[in-house]
Amino acid sequence: VWFGYLGSVRACPSAVREGREFVNDRPGYVERVERLLAARSRTGESPAFSVSASQLSRMLYDRVGPILTRIGVYTMNAATLVASALIVLISVIYILASPRPIAEGFLRFLTPQQAERFSAVMQRVSAQMRKWAFAMAVGMVAIFALTWILLGPILHVPYAFVLALLAGLLEIVPTLGPVLAAIPPTLLA
């Protein structure tokens, strides 16, 4: 428990610092794209598209503007989804940590024969759930560590810690999580 607490204390300042740097560096990305397009046009290479980054951002804003009016609804739906997921996660942790009160509640409604069978099944299910939760936690930590090492010291991708943290957290989502976690570092690289 203390190791997890100390790790989170060290991780939070890094995540906040890298998150701030990313937000502060966002205007620099537009400038880099404009310089790249200008350099390609000076060397005679035909750019992939003949629009400056500022014109592109204006066109996107004009097209996306009507959608932005609905952002509040989408944000509330997303907040509700996150809150629901958090409640489910806390409930699962509680049940895995102490399944006895819930099992005893179900046993009150069963006959003695059914209660005996239910108790045996619940013990097996509880053991499997604990093994699954442990394996998932190990997988999330492994993905975080490997992603951080690959993106930080090896590839020198900015915001490696935050991206690795995102990859570790999204590891819990089957199939889609790793794909979603790969998008931000790919765009930044």
CSV table of N, CA and C in Angstrom, one decimal, residues 1 3 9 17 19 23 31 40-41 43 45 53 60 76 82 88 103 115 117 126 130 167 175 178 183 186:
chain,number,residue,atom,x,y,z
A,1,VAL,N,0.8,-1.2,0.0
A,1,VAL,CA,0.0,0.0,0.0
A,1,VAL,C,0.9,1.3,0.0
A,3,PHE,N,3.9,1.5,-1.0
A,3,PHE,CA,4.6,1.7,-2.3
A,3,PHE,C,3.7,2.3,-3.3
A,9,VAL,N,2.4,9.7,-5.4
A,9,VAL,CA,2.9,11.0,-5.0
A,9,VAL,C,3.9,11.5,-6.0
A,17,ARG,N,3.1,18.4,-14.5
A,17,ARG,CA,4.1,19.2,-15.2
A,17,ARG,C,4.0,18.9,-16.7
A,19,GLY,N,1.5,17.7,-18.4
A,19,GLY,CA,0.3,18.1,-19.0
A,19,GLY,C,0.3,19.6,-19.2
A,23,VAL,N,0.0,21.6,-22.9
A,23,VAL,CA,-1.0,22.7,-23.2
A,23,VAL,C,-0.3,24.0,-23.6
A,31,GLU,N,2.9,26.5,-35.4
A,31,GLU,CA,4.0,27.2,-36.0
A,31,GLU,C,4.9,26.2,-36.8
A,40,ARG,N,8.8,23.5,-47.6
A,40,ARG,CA,8.5,22.7,-48.7
A,40,ARG,C,8.2,23.5,-49.9
A,41,SER,N,7.5,24.6,-49.8
A,41,SER,CA,7.1,25.4,-50.9
A,41,SER,C,8.3,26.1,-51.5
A,43,THR,N,11.5,25.0,-51.4
A,43,THR,CA,12.4,24.1,-52.1
A,43,THR,C,11.8,23.5,-53.3
A,45,GLU,N,9.2,21.6,-53.6
A,45,GLU,CA,8.4,20.5,-53.4
A,45,GLU,C,6.9,20.9,-53.3
A,53,ALA,N,-1.4,26.7,-42.1
A,53,ALA,CA,-1.9,26.1,-40.9
A,53,ALA,C,-3.0,27.0,-40.3
A,60,LEU,N,-11.4,24.7,-40.2
A,60,LEU,CA,-11.9,23.7,-39.2
A,60,LEU,C,-12.8,24.3,-38.2
A,76,MET,N,-21.3,16.5,-20.4
A,76,MET,CA,-22.1,15.9,-19.3
A,76,MET,C,-22.2,14.4,-19.5
A,82,VAL,N,-17.9,8.5,-16.9
A,82,VAL,CA,-16.7,8.4,-16.1
A,82,VAL,C,-17.1,8.1,-14.6
A,88,VAL,N,-18.5,1.7,-10.5
A,88,VAL,CA,-18.3,0.3,-10.8
A,88,VAL,C,-17.0,-0.2,-10.4
A,103,ALA,N,-22.3,-12.2,-0.2
A,103,ALA,CA,-22.6,-13.6,-0.2
A,103,ALA,C,-23.6,-13.9,0.9
A,115,ALA,N,-27.8,-23.0,-0.7
A,115,ALA,CA,-26.8,-22.1,0.0
A,115,ALA,C,-25.4,-22.8,-0.1
A,117,ARG,N,-24.3,-25.0,-2.3
A,117,ARG,CA,-23.8,-24.9,-3.7
A,117,ARG,C,-23.4,-23.5,-4.1
A,126,SER,N,-14.8,-16.0,-6.6
A,126,SER,CA,-14.0,-15.0,-5.9
A,126,SER,C,-12.6,-15.2,-6.1
A,130,ARG,N,-10.1,-12.5,-8.1
A,130,ARG,CA,-8.9,-12.0,-7.5
A,130,ARG,C,-7.7,-12.2,-8.4
A,167,ALA,N,-1.5,4.9,-21.5
A,167,ALA,CA,-1.4,3.5,-22.0
A,167,ALA,C,-1.7,2.5,-20.9
A,175,THR,N,-9.0,-4.8,-26.3
A,175,THR,CA,-8.9,-4.6,-27.7
A,175,THR,C,-8.8,-3.1,-28.1
A,178,PRO,N,-5.6,-0.5,-26.1
A,178,PRO,CA,-4.2,-0.3,-26.7
A,178,PRO,C,-4.2,0.6,-28.0
A,183,ILE,N,-2.6,6.3,-30.3
A,183,ILE,CA,-2.9,7.4,-31.1
A,183,ILE,C,-2.1,8.7,-30.7
A,186,THR,N,1.7,8.5,-31.4
A,186,THR,CA,1.9,8.5,-32.8
A,186,THR,C,1.8,9.9,-33.4
